[in-house]
PDB file of C-alpha atoms in Angstrom:
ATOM      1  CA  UNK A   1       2.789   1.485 -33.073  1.00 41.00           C
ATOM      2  CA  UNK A   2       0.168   3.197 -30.512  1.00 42.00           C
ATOM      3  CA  UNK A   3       0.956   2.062 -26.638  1.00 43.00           C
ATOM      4  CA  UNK A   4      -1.877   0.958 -24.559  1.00 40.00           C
ATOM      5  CA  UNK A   5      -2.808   3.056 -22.018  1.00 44.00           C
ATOM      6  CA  UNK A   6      -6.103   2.445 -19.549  1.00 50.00           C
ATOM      7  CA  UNK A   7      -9.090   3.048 -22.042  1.00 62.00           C
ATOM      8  CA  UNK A   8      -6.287   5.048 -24.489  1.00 85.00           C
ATOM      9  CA  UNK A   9      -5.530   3.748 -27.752  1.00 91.00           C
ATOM     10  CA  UNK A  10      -4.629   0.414 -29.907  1.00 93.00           C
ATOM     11  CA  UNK A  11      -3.028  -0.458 -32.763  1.00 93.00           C
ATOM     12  CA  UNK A  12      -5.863  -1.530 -35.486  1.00 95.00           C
ATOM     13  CA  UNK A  13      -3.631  -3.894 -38.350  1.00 95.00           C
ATOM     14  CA  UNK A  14      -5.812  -4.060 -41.658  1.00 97.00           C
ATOM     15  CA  UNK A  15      -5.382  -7.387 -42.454  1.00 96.00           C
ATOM     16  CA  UNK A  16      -6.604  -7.043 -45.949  1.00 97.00           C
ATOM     17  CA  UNK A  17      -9.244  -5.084 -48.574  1.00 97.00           C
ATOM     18  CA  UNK A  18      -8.059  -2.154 -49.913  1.00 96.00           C
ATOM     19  CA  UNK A  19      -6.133  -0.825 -46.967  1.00 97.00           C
ATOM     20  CA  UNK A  20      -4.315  -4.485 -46.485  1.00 97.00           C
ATOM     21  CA  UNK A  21      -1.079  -3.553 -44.498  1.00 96.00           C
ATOM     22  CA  UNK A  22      -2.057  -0.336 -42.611  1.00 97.00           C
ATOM     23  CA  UNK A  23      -2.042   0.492 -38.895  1.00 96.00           C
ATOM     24  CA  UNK A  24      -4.272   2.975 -37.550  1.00 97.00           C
ATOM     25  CA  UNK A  25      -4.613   4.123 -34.087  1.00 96.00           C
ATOM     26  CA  UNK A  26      -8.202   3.464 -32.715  1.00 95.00           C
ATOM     27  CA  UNK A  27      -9.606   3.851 -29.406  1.00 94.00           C
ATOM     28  CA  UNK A  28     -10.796   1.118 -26.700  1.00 91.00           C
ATOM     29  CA  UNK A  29     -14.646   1.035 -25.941  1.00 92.00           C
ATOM     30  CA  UNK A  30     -15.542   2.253 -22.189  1.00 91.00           C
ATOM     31  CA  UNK A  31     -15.885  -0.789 -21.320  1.00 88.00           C
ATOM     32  CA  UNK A  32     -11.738  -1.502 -22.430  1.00 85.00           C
ATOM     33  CA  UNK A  33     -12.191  -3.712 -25.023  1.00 89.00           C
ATOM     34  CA  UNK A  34     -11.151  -3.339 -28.854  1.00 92.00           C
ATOM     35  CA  UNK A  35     -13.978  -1.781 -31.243  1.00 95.00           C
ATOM     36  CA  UNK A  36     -15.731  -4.356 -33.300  1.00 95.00           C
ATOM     37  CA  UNK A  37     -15.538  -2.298 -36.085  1.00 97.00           C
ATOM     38  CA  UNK A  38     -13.820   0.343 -37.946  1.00 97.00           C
ATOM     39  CA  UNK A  39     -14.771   2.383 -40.336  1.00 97.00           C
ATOM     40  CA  UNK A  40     -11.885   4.618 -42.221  1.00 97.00           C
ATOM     41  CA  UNK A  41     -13.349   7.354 -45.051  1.00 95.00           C
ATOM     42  CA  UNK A  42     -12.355   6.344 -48.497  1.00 94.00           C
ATOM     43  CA  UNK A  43     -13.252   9.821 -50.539  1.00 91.00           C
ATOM     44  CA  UNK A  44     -14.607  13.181 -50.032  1.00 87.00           C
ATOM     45  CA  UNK A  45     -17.726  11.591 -51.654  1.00 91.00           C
ATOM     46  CA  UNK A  46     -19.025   9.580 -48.653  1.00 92.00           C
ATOM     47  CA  UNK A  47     -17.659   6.510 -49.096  1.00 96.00           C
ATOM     48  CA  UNK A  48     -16.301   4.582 -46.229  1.00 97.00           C
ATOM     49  CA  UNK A  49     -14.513   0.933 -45.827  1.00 98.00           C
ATOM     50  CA  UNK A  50     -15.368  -1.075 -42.779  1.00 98.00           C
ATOM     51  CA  UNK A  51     -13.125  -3.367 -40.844  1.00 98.00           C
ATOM     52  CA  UNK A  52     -14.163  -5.989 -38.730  1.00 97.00           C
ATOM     53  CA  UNK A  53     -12.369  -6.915 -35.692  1.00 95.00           C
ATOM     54  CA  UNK A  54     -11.256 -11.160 -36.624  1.00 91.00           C
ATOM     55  CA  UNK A  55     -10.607 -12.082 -32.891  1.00 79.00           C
ATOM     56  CA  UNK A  56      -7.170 -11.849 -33.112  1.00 75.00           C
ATOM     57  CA  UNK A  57      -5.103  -9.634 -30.427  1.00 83.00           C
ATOM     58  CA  UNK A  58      -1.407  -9.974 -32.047  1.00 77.00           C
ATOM     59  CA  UNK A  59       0.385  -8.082 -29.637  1.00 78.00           C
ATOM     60  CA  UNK A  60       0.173  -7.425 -25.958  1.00 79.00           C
ATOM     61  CA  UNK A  61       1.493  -4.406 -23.833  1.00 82.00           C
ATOM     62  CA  UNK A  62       4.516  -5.915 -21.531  1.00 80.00           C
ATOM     63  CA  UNK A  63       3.366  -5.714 -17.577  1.00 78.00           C
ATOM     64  CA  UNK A  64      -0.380  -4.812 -18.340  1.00 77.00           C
ATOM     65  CA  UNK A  65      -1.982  -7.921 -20.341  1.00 75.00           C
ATOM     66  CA  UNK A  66      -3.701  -5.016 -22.343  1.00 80.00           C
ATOM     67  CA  UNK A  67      -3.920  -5.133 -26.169  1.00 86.00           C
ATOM     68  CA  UNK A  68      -1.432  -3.081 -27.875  1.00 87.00           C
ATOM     69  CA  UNK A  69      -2.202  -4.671 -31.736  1.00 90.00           C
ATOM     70  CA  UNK A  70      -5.726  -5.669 -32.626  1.00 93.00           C
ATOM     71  CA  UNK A  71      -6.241  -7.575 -36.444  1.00 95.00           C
ATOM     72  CA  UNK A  72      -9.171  -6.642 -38.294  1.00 96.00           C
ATOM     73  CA  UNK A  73     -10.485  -7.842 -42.025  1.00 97.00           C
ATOM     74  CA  UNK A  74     -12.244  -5.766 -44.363  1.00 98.00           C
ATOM     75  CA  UNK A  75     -16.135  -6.020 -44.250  1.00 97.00           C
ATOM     76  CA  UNK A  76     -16.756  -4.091 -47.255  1.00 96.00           C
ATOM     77  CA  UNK A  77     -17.621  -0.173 -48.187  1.00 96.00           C
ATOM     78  CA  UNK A  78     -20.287   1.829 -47.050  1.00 95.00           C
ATOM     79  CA  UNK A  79     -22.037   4.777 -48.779  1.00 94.00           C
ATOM     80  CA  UNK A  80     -23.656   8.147 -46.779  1.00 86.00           C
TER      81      UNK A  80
END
């Protein structure tokens, strides 16, 4: 899993949808907080599935309070 570092990177768990058990890495806002959303291409035909962030931070990094492991649920797909 991706380590928190200050505005670095956080583990994104896909809770479920077609990508239910993945991890990607994603990055914090600028303001340090998890993106609301993800969106993750599907095929080299412009579709896309979007995540939602569900409010759920699963996993903290030790000494900072930061969020190492953010859940999100699939929103649906979106089309270019």
């Amino acid at each position: 899993m991706s380590m928190t570092t200050a505005r670095g990177t956080y583990t994104a768990k896909l809770l479920d949808g077609p990508l239910e058990g993945r991890t990607v890495a994603a990055s914090f806002l600028d303001s340090g907080d998890p993106q609301g959303r993800i969106v993750l291409p599907a095929n080299d035909r412009g579709k896309k599935y979007v995540y939602r962030r569900n409010g759920e931070i699963s996993e903290f990094v030790d000494g900072t309070g930061a969020p190492g492991a953010v859940d999100y649920s699939y929103f649906g797909p979106e089309f270019e």
